[in-house]
Amino acid sequence: MTVPASIPTRPGWRRHLGRSRGAIIAGAVFLLLLGLVDWVGAGPLTYFDVSFLASGGATLALAAIGQTLVILSGGFDLSAGAVISLVNATLASHMDPMAMDASVPLWTLAGIAIGCAVGAFNGFFIAVLRLQPIVVTLSTMFILQGVTLLVMEKPGGMISPSLGAFYLGDAVPGWLPMPVVVIGVVLLLWAWLKGTRFGTALYATGSDPEAAAAQGLNVTLTRFLTYVIAGGCYGLAGVFISAQTGSGDPLVGNPLLLSLFAAVVVGGTRLGGGQGGPLGTVFGAYVLMMVVNILLVLNVSAYYSTIAEGTILMLAVLAGSLSRDAPLATHLRALRSWASARAAGTLPSALPATDRRLRLPAGSARTATLPSYLSRHAETLRFAIPAYVCLILVVAVTQAWLGAAVFSWNYWNALLVLSSFLAVLALGQGAVILTGGLDLSVPWTIGLSGILLAGIVNGSDAALLYALPFVLILAVIIGLANGIGIVWLGVSPIVMTLATNGVLQGVALLYSQGTPAGFSSPMLRWLMTGKLLGLTPVVLALALFIVLATTLLGRTPFGRRVYGIGNGLRAARISGIPVERTLILVYVLSAVCAALVGVMLTGFSGQASLGMGDDYLLPSIAVVVVGGTLITGGRGHYLGMLGGVLLLTALQMLLAGTTLPYATRAIVYGLVILGAVLALREKRSH
Amino acid sequence: MTLSVRSLLAGAAAGALLLSGAAEAQEKHKIFLSMSYIGNDWQAEAANMVKAMAAHPSLADKVDLQVQVSGPNAQRQIQQINAMVQSGANAIVVFPISPTALNQVVKNACDKGVVVFAYDAEITEPCAYNVHIDQEEAGRVTAEWLVEKLGGKGDIVAVTGVPGTSVDDLRTKAAKEVFAKHPDIHIVAEAVGMWSQAVARTELAKITATRNWDEIDGLWMQAGCFTANAMQLEAGKTPEQLLPCAGEGANGGRIQMLPVGTEVEGAAIPYAPLGAPRISYASPPYSGGLALKLAVEVLEGKEVPKTTILPLPVVTNDTVKLCQEGTWEEMKAGCNVFQPSLVSNPGWFASIFSAATPEIGLNAALVGQPEG
C-alpha cells in the first residue's frame, strides 16, 4: 500500500500494521491455541486434523464475515443465524434425493441468492426507510424462523453428496483443504471490494454517516448494498453447513447468533463501525471453535466449561488491548497523574473553594416563558406513542377475535403481571442501551439469582428477609464486574457481558449440581400470584416501579448523565460528567434489575429452574427498541419502553389464545414489531 | 521443535493435568459423553446418571469417561465429536442436538471404528446406535387417555415442545391424529411450551387471560401439568375440580396424583397429594446411562441392536405409588414417585427406573452416585 509523502510521521508499513493490529492479534491468539491443542493433544496435528478444523469453523467464519461488513457500516444484524437455517432447510427440501451429483455452482448460487434477498429486505427498511438495524433484523429473524418452519417443519431432507465432496474435499490433496480456499476467495473478493469506491464509502459511513454524506457519498446505497452482500455471506454459510451436514434442520443456524458477534469482536472489529475487517473476524471465528478442542484436551469438566469458555473469550480480547493507547494503560496513566497532582496539591479539590462562576447579568436568564408541554416533549412523544397505538390495535383485535379483552378485568391483570418481568428488565437494559452498550449477561443473572433465592429461602418467609438482600448484593457485584471490565479494561460490552453470562451459568450449575433445590416462600408467591383488591399484588408494585424508573431516568442527575454519555462520550467527558462511574452504575442497575426478575420469576413459578432466564434476552432488547429508544444511545424514554413491553406481551397473549401454527405466529410477531417501528422512522434532515 | 522434545513436553503436560497414565489407559475404554445444552434440569439429571453408571463397580475398571458440553449449537457438537475421535475415543455417547446435522461426522467416527450411541433423541445415520422411547406412542397414548377421560367431548388446551424438532413434531402429530378422530374434541388454544415448567406457566397465564379455567375441559401438555394444577389452585379451584391433564413425568406432578391425605414427607401446596386426574409419561433420563452400558457391551464384542426402543413409562392415578428411599430394588417393586423431602425440585424427572439398569437409582439421578 502506498502512502502519500505528505504524512511523514509513521512509515507506511507501521501505519498499516497499526491499522490491522486487531487482525494480527486474533491471528496470534489462534496460532497460540492451535499450538496448545497440538502440544497437549494425543498426537501431532496431521493434515487430516487441520482439514477437520478448517471445515469446523468455516460456517461461523463465512457468516461472521458478513456480520463484520454490517458492523463496519455502523449496523447490526440479528437475522444472520435465521438466514443460515432458511438456506439449509430450503436446499435440503428442494434437492432431489435421488440426484447424487447435483450441480454445485447452481445450488451455491441459490443459497447466496436467498441470503441476498433477505439482505435486500433488511437493507430496504434500514437504508431506505431509515429504521434501526437491530429492530429490523430482529423482526426479520422472527419472520425467517417462521418461514423456515413452513419450508421444513422438522429435521430431514437430503443434500446431494456432490456438495459435501466439493466443500469438504481438498483443493490440493494433502496440502490445502477446500474450506480454506472458500474463505480465501471470499477474503480476496473483499480485498478487491475494499479498494473500490464502495469499500471507502463503507468505512466512511461506519465512521461518521453525516460526514460521509457531506462528502457526497451515497450513504443509502452503501448501507443497502452492505446488507445485500452480508446476506450473500450468510447464504454461503448456509450452503456450507448444508454440505457439511448432508441434510436439513430448521433450527441449525439459530444458536450461531451470539458466536457471530463474539467472532467479530475477538477479530478486532469495533462495534459501532468504521474500524476492523473480515480477516481478523475469520481468525476470531476459528478461535471460538478451537475453544471446543481446548476444553477437550484439557479435560475441563462439564460444569466448568462455560466458565473456562468465558475466560478464554475475555483473555483473547484483552490480549488485543495491551498497548499504549489501551483503556487500561490510559487509566493507569491518569491515575499516576492524579497521584502526582495530589502530591503537588494541584487537584481541584485541594484548591481554595472560592466561587469562580461567571457573573451573568441578573434577570436575563429566566424571563422567557416555558414552551407548552407538547412542544417541549414532542420528540419523546413521537417516539413513545407508536408502541401505545399498536397496543390499542392489538387489544382491539383480541377483543374482536377472542371476545375477551377490553371489558375483562382478568385480561388487564394478566397483561400487567406478565409485563412486569420485561418492565423491570427494560429499565436496566434500557439504561445500558441509552449509553450505547448492551447487556448479554441478563439470562444467567436471572437464573443464578432465582436459584440462589429459592435455595436459601426454601419456603420460609423469614429467610426472605436476608435472602433478598443477599441476592441483590450479589447482583451489584455482577454489575460491578461487568462495568469495571468494560470501563477499566476496555473490553467491549458484548464480549464482557457474554463472558460474565458464561461464568454465571457455571456458578449456577456448580451451586445446584444440576438440580436446583428449594422453593419460593408463601409471601413471594402471594406477591406474584395472589389477589389483593382483585389485583395481583405485583401490579401495585409495578406501578411504584414505573414511577421510580421514570424519575430515575428523567429527573435525576444519574439519568441526565446516562443520556449525556449516549449522545457522545467525549462531549460528556468534557462537560464534566463522571463517565466511568456512571457507566459502571448503569451495569450495576442492569444486573440488579435482572436479579429482581429472577426473584419475581421464582415467586411466579414457585421454584427456580436452570435456564429460566434464557427467554428474556432478546425480548429485553426488543421492548427497549420498540419503545423508541435509539440503540446507538442517547434517545428514549422509560414510558416508551413500557409501551413496548405492553405491546409485545399483549401480542403474545393474543397469539397464545389462538390455534395458529407456530410458524405463522413467528411471522405475525415479526411483522407487528416491524410495523410498530415503521412510525419511528428517522427524518431525512439531520 | 524436534519430535523428541515435543513428546517429552507433552508427557510433562499430561502428567501435570493428572491425565491417567498411558499404561492404564490402554486397558480402559476411552468413552466420551457429548452433552448438548447443560442448562436445564433434564440434561443435568441425565448427565448425573451417565456419570453414576461409569462409576459403578461393574464398569469403573473398564471405563474412562470424559464429559464435554457443546452448548445448543450443532456446529460445535460436530467439532466436538471430531475432536473426540481425534483424541482416540473408543466410544462416544451423545445427546444429539440435531437428528440430521451430525450424520456426516458420526459416519466418519464409525468409519474409524468408534462406537457412537445417541440417547433420548435420534441420529438418523444408520451406523449410529439409538436409545430412545417411541415418541409417536407417547403422543398417542396420552391423547387417548385424555379423550377417554373426557368421554370423547370437550375443549382442550395443547402445550407443545420446541417447534422444529423431530421429537415435538412426532408427539404433537400423533396426539392430533387421535383428537381428529373425535369430532367433539376441540383444541381451543395451542401454546409452545419449550418443555419447561416455567414457560408452561407464562403460556398458560396468557391463555387463561382470554379464556377462563371454566371454559377448558382438559389439558394435553408435553410438560407443565404440575404448573397447570398449581395455577388452578391459585385461581380458587379445589383439588376435586382439577382438570384432567396428560403430561410429563415430573416428580411434582406425580406427587399431585397421589390421593389427598397420603402421608408424604416435606409436602407443601402445590407440591402435595391432590388426587389430580393425570396420565404421566416421560422420556426417561436413564437413557444416557443405559447407552453407556450398551456401548461398553458393544466394545466387548456383544451384539446390540442398532435401535433400542425404551418401554414408555406411563403412570396413571391407578398405578402411582410412593417410594420411601428410591433404591433400584424398591422401584423394581413398582414405586414411581419420590418423597418431596428427598427431591425438593418438583420439576425433577421421576421416570428413572429401568429393569436394564440395576446400577443406578435415585442417588444416581440426584448426585451421580451409583447403587451400592
Short mmCIF file of C-alpha atoms in Angstrom, two decimals, chain A residues 83-493:
data_model
loop_
_atom_site.label_atom_id
_atom_site.label_comp_id
_atom_site.label_asym_id
_atom_site.label_seq_id
_atom_site.Cartn_x
_atom_site.Cartn_y
_atom_site.Cartn_z
CA VAL A 83 -30.76 -16.98 7.13
CA ILE A 84 -28.42 -19.95 7.60
CA SER A 85 -31.34 -22.10 8.80
CA LEU A 86 -33.54 -20.97 5.92
CA VAL A 87 -30.92 -21.76 3.28
CA ASN A 88 -30.22 -25.15 4.85
CA ALA A 89 -33.92 -26.01 5.05
CA THR A 90 -34.62 -24.79 1.51
CA LEU A 91 -31.75 -26.71 -0.03
CA ALA A 92 -32.48 -29.90 1.89
CA SER A 93 -36.17 -29.88 1.00
CA HIS A 94 -35.77 -28.93 -2.66
CA MET A 95 -32.88 -31.15 -3.73
CA ASP A 96 -33.84 -34.36 -5.45
CA PRO A 97 -32.81 -37.13 -3.01
CA MET A 98 -32.03 -39.39 -5.96
CA ALA A 99 -29.69 -36.99 -7.74
CA MET A 100 -26.27 -37.90 -6.40
CA ASP A 101 -24.42 -35.27 -8.38
CA ALA A 102 -26.44 -32.08 -8.12
CA SER A 103 -24.78 -29.01 -9.59
CA VAL A 104 -22.56 -27.34 -7.01
CA PRO A 105 -22.49 -23.87 -8.65
CA LEU A 106 -26.28 -23.88 -9.15
CA TRP A 107 -27.17 -24.69 -5.54
CA THR A 108 -24.45 -22.42 -4.19
CA LEU A 109 -25.90 -19.58 -6.20
CA ALA A 110 -29.37 -20.47 -4.97
CA GLY A 111 -28.20 -20.25 -1.36
CA ILE A 112 -26.41 -16.97 -1.91
CA ALA A 113 -29.45 -15.58 -3.73
CA ILE A 114 -31.72 -16.40 -0.79
CA GLY A 115 -29.29 -14.63 1.52
CA CYS A 116 -29.08 -11.61 -0.77
CA ALA A 117 -32.87 -11.41 -0.98
CA VAL A 118 -33.12 -11.32 2.81
CA GLY A 119 -30.32 -8.77 2.86
CA ALA A 120 -32.25 -6.62 0.40
CA PHE A 121 -35.31 -6.81 2.66
CA ASN A 122 -33.22 -5.69 5.64
CA GLY A 123 -31.43 -3.09 3.57
CA PHE A 124 -34.67 -1.60 2.28
CA PHE A 125 -36.02 -0.96 5.77
CA ILE A 126 -32.69 0.13 7.25
CA ALA A 127 -31.13 2.16 4.45
CA VAL A 128 -34.15 3.47 2.57
CA LEU A 129 -36.72 3.78 5.37
CA ARG A 130 -34.06 4.59 7.97
CA LEU A 131 -35.25 2.22 10.67
CA GLN A 132 -32.94 0.98 13.36
CA PRO A 133 -30.94 -2.06 12.22
CA ILE A 134 -31.37 -4.02 15.45
CA VAL A 135 -35.14 -3.98 15.38
CA VAL A 136 -35.49 -4.54 11.63
CA THR A 137 -33.17 -7.54 11.73
CA LEU A 138 -34.87 -8.84 14.88
CA SER A 139 -38.21 -8.79 13.05
CA THR A 140 -36.58 -10.43 10.05
CA MET A 141 -35.22 -13.11 12.36
CA PHE A 142 -38.70 -13.97 13.67
CA ILE A 143 -40.22 -13.88 10.19
CA LEU A 144 -37.49 -16.11 8.77
CA GLN A 145 -37.80 -18.60 11.61
CA GLY A 146 -41.47 -18.89 10.76
CA VAL A 147 -40.83 -19.19 7.03
CA THR A 148 -38.16 -21.83 7.66
CA LEU A 149 -40.64 -23.94 9.61
CA LEU A 150 -43.11 -23.59 6.75
CA VAL A 151 -40.42 -24.82 4.33
CA MET A 152 -39.38 -27.70 6.60
CA GLU A 153 -41.25 -28.50 9.80
CA LYS A 154 -38.74 -30.92 11.25
CA PRO A 155 -35.20 -32.12 10.54
CA GLY A 156 -34.83 -34.24 7.44
CA GLY A 157 -34.33 -33.84 3.71
CA MET A 158 -31.25 -34.60 1.75
CA ILE A 159 -28.28 -32.66 0.44
CA SER A 160 -26.56 -34.13 -2.57
CA PRO A 161 -23.18 -35.71 -1.71
CA SER A 162 -21.62 -33.70 -4.54
CA LEU A 163 -21.85 -30.58 -2.37
CA GLY A 164 -20.15 -32.30 0.52
CA ALA A 165 -17.45 -33.72 -1.72
CA PHE A 166 -16.74 -30.28 -3.11
CA TYR A 167 -16.85 -28.13 0.03
CA LEU A 168 -15.23 -30.57 2.42
CA GLY A 169 -12.71 -32.00 -0.01
CA ASP A 170 -9.19 -30.91 -0.83
CA ALA A 171 -8.19 -28.13 -3.17
CA VAL A 172 -4.69 -29.60 -3.27
CA PRO A 173 -4.80 -33.13 -1.80
CA GLY A 174 -2.65 -33.39 1.29
CA TRP A 175 -1.90 -29.66 1.36
CA LEU A 176 -4.88 -27.38 1.07
CA PRO A 177 -8.39 -28.13 2.38
CA MET A 178 -11.26 -26.69 0.35
CA PRO A 179 -12.84 -24.68 3.22
CA VAL A 180 -9.64 -22.62 3.45
CA VAL A 181 -9.91 -21.88 -0.25
CA VAL A 182 -13.59 -20.88 0.03
CA ILE A 183 -12.81 -18.46 2.86
CA GLY A 184 -9.74 -17.25 0.98
CA VAL A 185 -11.79 -16.48 -2.12
CA VAL A 186 -14.31 -14.51 -0.06
CA LEU A 187 -11.48 -12.57 1.60
CA LEU A 188 -9.89 -11.84 -1.80
CA LEU A 189 -13.24 -10.58 -3.08
CA TRP A 190 -13.39 -8.33 -0.05
CA ALA A 191 -9.83 -7.09 -0.65
CA TRP A 192 -10.90 -6.09 -4.13
CA LEU A 193 -14.13 -4.54 -2.91
CA LYS A 194 -12.32 -2.59 -0.21
CA GLY A 195 -10.26 -0.81 -2.83
CA THR A 196 -13.31 0.30 -4.80
CA ARG A 197 -15.42 3.39 -4.14
CA PHE A 198 -17.89 1.16 -2.31
CA GLY A 199 -15.22 -0.01 0.15
CA THR A 200 -14.22 3.53 1.01
CA ALA A 201 -17.85 4.53 1.35
CA LEU A 202 -18.49 1.55 3.67
CA TYR A 203 -15.78 2.56 6.14
CA ALA A 204 -16.72 6.25 5.84
CA THR A 205 -20.40 5.50 6.51
CA GLY A 206 -19.49 3.45 9.54
CA SER A 207 -17.17 6.09 10.95
CA ASP A 208 -19.49 9.03 10.51
CA PRO A 209 -22.53 8.83 8.24
CA GLU A 210 -23.11 12.58 8.24
CA ALA A 211 -19.54 13.36 7.23
CA ALA A 212 -19.76 10.66 4.56
CA ALA A 213 -22.96 12.18 3.19
CA ALA A 214 -21.37 15.63 3.26
CA GLN A 215 -18.52 14.28 1.17
CA GLY A 216 -21.03 13.33 -1.48
CA LEU A 217 -21.10 9.60 -0.77
CA ASN A 218 -24.38 7.83 -1.29
CA VAL A 219 -24.92 6.59 2.26
CA THR A 220 -28.29 5.00 1.49
CA LEU A 221 -26.97 2.92 -1.37
CA THR A 222 -23.86 1.94 0.62
CA ARG A 223 -25.91 0.68 3.53
CA PHE A 224 -28.33 -1.15 1.28
CA LEU A 225 -25.55 -2.92 -0.60
CA THR A 226 -23.80 -3.81 2.66
CA TYR A 227 -26.83 -5.74 3.88
CA VAL A 228 -27.23 -7.45 0.50
CA ILE A 229 -23.58 -8.54 0.45
CA ALA A 230 -23.74 -9.64 4.08
CA GLY A 231 -26.87 -11.65 3.27
CA GLY A 232 -24.91 -13.33 0.50
CA CYS A 233 -22.24 -14.32 3.04
CA TYR A 234 -24.86 -15.84 5.35
CA GLY A 235 -26.30 -17.64 2.34
CA LEU A 236 -22.90 -19.09 1.51
CA ALA A 237 -22.50 -20.14 5.15
CA GLY A 238 -25.89 -21.86 4.84
CA VAL A 239 -24.69 -23.69 1.73
CA PHE A 240 -21.54 -24.74 3.55
CA ILE A 241 -23.38 -26.09 6.60
CA SER A 242 -25.70 -27.98 4.22
CA ALA A 243 -22.71 -29.57 2.55
CA GLN A 244 -21.19 -30.34 5.91
CA THR A 245 -24.27 -31.96 7.44
CA GLY A 246 -25.72 -33.55 4.32
CA SER A 247 -29.25 -32.84 5.45
CA GLY A 248 -31.61 -30.18 6.73
CA ASP A 249 -32.54 -28.93 10.19
CA PRO A 250 -34.79 -25.87 10.55
CA LEU A 251 -33.05 -24.84 13.78
CA VAL A 252 -29.43 -25.38 12.74
CA GLY A 253 -28.30 -21.78 12.34
CA ASN A 254 -30.21 -20.03 15.13
CA PRO A 255 -27.78 -20.70 18.02
CA LEU A 256 -24.86 -19.30 15.98
CA LEU A 257 -26.02 -15.73 16.56
CA LEU A 258 -24.11 -14.81 19.70
CA SER A 259 -20.97 -16.61 18.47
CA LEU A 260 -21.09 -14.43 15.37
CA PHE A 261 -20.83 -11.24 17.36
CA ALA A 262 -18.14 -12.69 19.57
CA ALA A 263 -16.14 -13.72 16.48
CA VAL A 264 -16.37 -10.22 15.06
CA VAL A 265 -15.27 -8.56 18.30
CA VAL A 266 -12.48 -11.06 19.02
CA GLY A 267 -11.28 -10.37 15.49
CA GLY A 268 -10.67 -6.75 16.37
CA THR A 269 -13.62 -5.07 14.68
CA ARG A 270 -15.09 -2.25 16.71
CA LEU A 271 -18.83 -2.31 17.31
CA GLY A 272 -20.32 0.91 16.05
CA GLY A 273 -18.37 0.79 12.86
CA GLY A 274 -15.52 2.16 10.87
CA GLN A 275 -12.64 0.08 12.21
CA GLY A 276 -11.53 -3.51 11.67
CA GLY A 277 -12.05 -6.02 8.93
CA PRO A 278 -13.06 -9.54 7.90
CA LEU A 279 -9.58 -11.10 8.12
CA GLY A 280 -9.49 -10.67 11.90
CA THR A 281 -13.05 -11.99 12.06
CA VAL A 282 -12.04 -15.22 10.35
CA PHE A 283 -9.35 -15.74 13.00
CA GLY A 284 -11.89 -14.78 15.66
CA ALA A 285 -14.30 -17.43 14.39
CA TYR A 286 -11.62 -20.11 14.47
CA VAL A 287 -10.53 -19.04 17.96
CA LEU A 288 -14.11 -19.59 19.15
CA MET A 289 -14.33 -23.02 17.56
CA MET A 290 -10.90 -24.04 18.89
CA VAL A 291 -12.20 -23.48 22.40
CA VAL A 292 -14.12 -26.74 21.98
CA ASN A 293 -10.87 -28.60 21.32
CA ILE A 294 -9.07 -26.82 24.15
CA LEU A 295 -11.76 -27.82 26.65
CA LEU A 296 -11.47 -31.39 25.42
CA VAL A 297 -7.69 -31.75 25.55
CA LEU A 298 -7.57 -30.10 28.97
CA ASN A 299 -10.47 -32.34 30.08
CA VAL A 300 -12.35 -29.43 31.63
CA SER A 301 -15.31 -30.89 33.47
CA ALA A 302 -18.75 -30.11 32.12
CA TYR A 303 -19.85 -27.74 34.87
CA TYR A 304 -16.72 -25.62 34.44
CA SER A 305 -16.86 -25.48 30.66
CA THR A 306 -18.88 -22.26 30.36
CA ILE A 307 -16.61 -20.60 32.92
CA ALA A 308 -13.49 -21.67 31.04
CA GLU A 309 -15.02 -20.57 27.77
CA GLY A 310 -15.91 -17.12 29.10
CA THR A 311 -12.40 -16.73 30.47
CA ILE A 312 -10.78 -17.69 27.17
CA LEU A 313 -13.03 -15.24 25.33
CA MET A 314 -12.07 -12.41 27.67
CA LEU A 315 -8.36 -13.19 27.59
CA ALA A 316 -8.40 -13.28 23.80
CA VAL A 317 -9.97 -9.84 23.70
CA LEU A 318 -7.75 -8.46 26.46
CA ALA A 319 -4.66 -9.65 24.60
CA GLY A 320 -5.77 -7.38 21.80
CA SER A 321 -5.86 -4.33 24.02
CA LEU A 322 -2.37 -4.47 25.50
CA SER A 323 -0.88 -1.32 24.09
CA ARG A 324 -0.11 2.26 24.99
CA ASP A 325 -3.47 3.61 23.98
CA ALA A 326 -5.49 0.78 25.52
CA PRO A 327 -8.05 1.85 28.11
CA LEU A 328 -6.21 0.10 30.93
CA ALA A 329 -2.94 1.87 30.13
CA THR A 330 -4.76 5.18 29.76
CA HIS A 331 -6.44 4.70 33.11
CA LEU A 332 -3.16 3.82 34.78
CA ARG A 333 -1.53 6.95 33.33
CA ALA A 334 -4.47 9.06 34.50
CA LEU A 335 -4.15 7.51 37.94
CA ARG A 336 -0.46 8.34 38.04
CA SER A 337 -1.01 11.95 37.03
CA TRP A 338 -3.81 12.18 39.62
CA ALA A 339 -1.40 10.93 42.27
CA SER A 340 1.29 13.41 41.29
CA ALA A 341 -1.26 16.23 41.20
CA ARG A 342 -2.37 15.21 44.66
CA ALA A 343 1.22 15.28 45.88
CA ALA A 344 1.73 18.70 44.33
CA GLY A 345 -1.57 19.93 45.78
CA THR A 346 -2.98 20.97 42.41
CA LEU A 347 -6.11 18.78 42.43
CA PRO A 348 -9.33 20.79 42.07
CA SER A 349 -10.45 19.58 45.47
CA ALA A 350 -7.22 20.84 47.03
CA LEU A 351 -7.62 24.34 45.60
CA PRO A 352 -9.28 27.02 47.73
CA ALA A 353 -13.05 26.78 47.34
CA THR A 354 -14.00 30.18 46.05
CA ASP A 355 -16.91 30.78 43.72
CA ARG A 356 -15.42 31.07 40.25
CA ARG A 357 -18.64 31.04 38.28
CA LEU A 358 -19.16 33.64 35.59
CA ARG A 359 -21.31 36.52 36.74
CA LEU A 360 -24.27 36.80 34.38
CA PRO A 361 -26.30 40.00 34.23
CA ALA A 362 -29.15 39.44 36.66
CA GLY A 363 -32.67 38.75 35.40
CA SER A 364 -31.89 37.87 31.80
CA ALA A 365 -31.86 34.12 32.23
CA ARG A 366 -35.40 33.22 33.26
CA THR A 367 -37.63 35.79 31.67
CA ALA A 368 -38.82 33.77 28.70
CA THR A 369 -41.93 31.63 29.43
CA LEU A 370 -41.56 27.90 29.03
CA PRO A 371 -42.91 26.47 25.79
CA SER A 372 -46.02 24.32 26.02
CA TYR A 373 -45.84 20.77 27.35
CA LEU A 374 -46.46 19.30 23.92
CA SER A 375 -43.74 21.19 22.14
CA ARG A 376 -41.25 20.52 24.92
CA HIS A 377 -41.90 16.79 24.73
CA ALA A 378 -42.72 16.47 21.03
CA GLU A 379 -39.61 14.40 20.34
CA THR A 380 -40.22 11.97 23.23
CA LEU A 381 -43.89 11.60 22.37
CA ARG A 382 -43.21 10.99 18.71
CA PHE A 383 -41.05 8.01 19.57
CA ALA A 384 -43.05 6.67 22.51
CA ILE A 385 -46.57 6.86 21.09
CA PRO A 386 -46.37 4.33 18.22
CA ALA A 387 -45.99 1.46 20.68
CA TYR A 388 -49.15 2.52 22.52
CA VAL A 389 -51.11 2.97 19.28
CA CYS A 390 -50.15 -0.55 18.23
CA LEU A 391 -51.06 -1.80 21.72
CA ILE A 392 -54.57 -0.42 21.30
CA LEU A 393 -54.83 -2.14 17.93
CA VAL A 394 -53.70 -5.48 19.36
CA VAL A 395 -56.18 -5.21 22.24
CA ALA A 396 -58.94 -4.39 19.75
CA VAL A 397 -58.08 -7.46 17.68
CA THR A 398 -58.02 -9.58 20.84
CA GLN A 399 -61.49 -8.29 21.69
CA ALA A 400 -62.82 -8.99 18.21
CA TRP A 401 -61.18 -12.40 17.78
CA LEU A 402 -61.19 -13.96 21.23
CA GLY A 403 -64.05 -11.88 22.63
CA ALA A 404 -62.36 -11.26 25.95
CA ALA A 405 -60.22 -8.22 26.46
CA VAL A 406 -61.42 -4.70 26.92
CA PHE A 407 -64.16 -5.41 29.45
CA SER A 408 -62.37 -8.18 31.29
CA TRP A 409 -60.58 -7.27 34.49
CA ASN A 410 -58.80 -10.61 34.33
CA TYR A 411 -57.25 -9.76 30.96
CA TRP A 412 -55.72 -6.48 32.12
CA ASN A 413 -54.49 -8.01 35.34
CA ALA A 414 -52.77 -10.86 33.46
CA LEU A 415 -51.32 -8.39 30.96
CA LEU A 416 -49.72 -6.36 33.73
CA VAL A 417 -48.44 -9.37 35.66
CA LEU A 418 -46.87 -10.89 32.56
CA SER A 419 -45.47 -7.49 31.58
CA SER A 420 -43.88 -6.93 34.96
CA PHE A 421 -40.81 -9.06 34.19
CA LEU A 422 -39.93 -7.24 31.00
CA ALA A 423 -40.88 -3.89 32.51
CA VAL A 424 -38.22 -4.34 35.18
CA LEU A 425 -35.66 -5.68 32.72
CA ALA A 426 -36.36 -2.79 30.35
CA LEU A 427 -35.10 -0.27 32.91
CA GLY A 428 -31.71 -1.98 33.24
CA GLN A 429 -31.27 -2.99 29.61
CA GLY A 430 -32.72 0.37 28.54
CA ALA A 431 -30.22 2.35 30.61
CA VAL A 432 -27.37 0.23 29.21
CA ILE A 433 -28.63 0.77 25.67
CA LEU A 434 -29.02 4.52 26.28
CA THR A 435 -25.27 4.66 26.96
CA GLY A 436 -24.63 2.78 23.72
CA GLY A 437 -23.91 -0.63 25.30
CA LEU A 438 -25.69 -3.98 25.55
CA ASP A 439 -26.04 -6.38 28.48
CA LEU A 440 -25.96 -10.04 27.41
CA SER A 441 -25.45 -11.35 30.95
CA VAL A 442 -29.16 -10.93 31.72
CA PRO A 443 -30.18 -14.61 31.22
CA TRP A 444 -27.94 -16.15 33.84
CA THR A 445 -28.10 -13.22 36.21
CA ILE A 446 -31.82 -14.05 36.29
CA GLY A 447 -31.14 -17.77 36.54
CA LEU A 448 -28.49 -17.59 39.26
CA SER A 449 -30.49 -15.09 41.35
CA GLY A 450 -33.60 -17.23 41.18
CA ILE A 451 -31.76 -20.44 42.03
CA LEU A 452 -29.89 -18.87 44.94
CA LEU A 453 -33.02 -17.24 46.30
CA ALA A 454 -35.09 -20.43 46.11
CA GLY A 455 -32.24 -22.40 47.66
CA ILE A 456 -31.81 -20.02 50.60
CA VAL A 457 -35.48 -19.21 51.18
CA ASN A 458 -36.70 -22.79 50.90
CA GLY A 459 -40.29 -21.85 51.66
CA SER A 460 -39.64 -19.63 54.67
CA ASP A 461 -40.81 -16.02 54.73
CA ALA A 462 -38.31 -15.18 57.46
CA ALA A 463 -35.43 -16.34 55.28
CA LEU A 464 -36.64 -14.00 52.57
CA LEU A 465 -35.56 -11.08 54.77
CA TYR A 466 -31.89 -11.94 54.36
CA ALA A 467 -32.04 -13.91 51.10
CA LEU A 468 -33.35 -10.94 49.12
CA PRO A 469 -30.58 -8.51 50.19
CA PHE A 470 -28.03 -11.26 49.61
CA VAL A 471 -29.21 -11.83 46.05
CA LEU A 472 -29.32 -8.11 45.33
CA ILE A 473 -25.82 -7.56 46.71
CA LEU A 474 -24.60 -10.39 44.53
CA ALA A 475 -26.21 -8.63 41.58
CA VAL A 476 -24.36 -5.44 42.49
CA ILE A 477 -21.12 -7.42 42.38
CA ILE A 478 -22.03 -8.90 38.99
CA GLY A 479 -22.80 -5.42 37.69
CA LEU A 480 -19.55 -4.06 39.10
CA ALA A 481 -17.62 -6.84 37.39
CA ASN A 482 -19.29 -6.04 34.07
CA GLY A 483 -18.83 -2.31 34.48
CA ILE A 484 -15.21 -2.48 35.59
CA GLY A 485 -14.32 -4.85 32.77
CA ILE A 486 -15.95 -2.56 30.24
CA VAL A 487 -14.72 0.75 31.62
CA TRP A 488 -11.29 -0.01 33.06
CA LEU A 489 -10.15 -2.93 30.95
CA GLY A 490 -11.82 -1.56 27.86
CA VAL A 491 -13.46 -4.86 26.89
CA SER A 492 -16.38 -4.39 24.51
CA PRO A 493 -19.75 -4.66 26.31
#
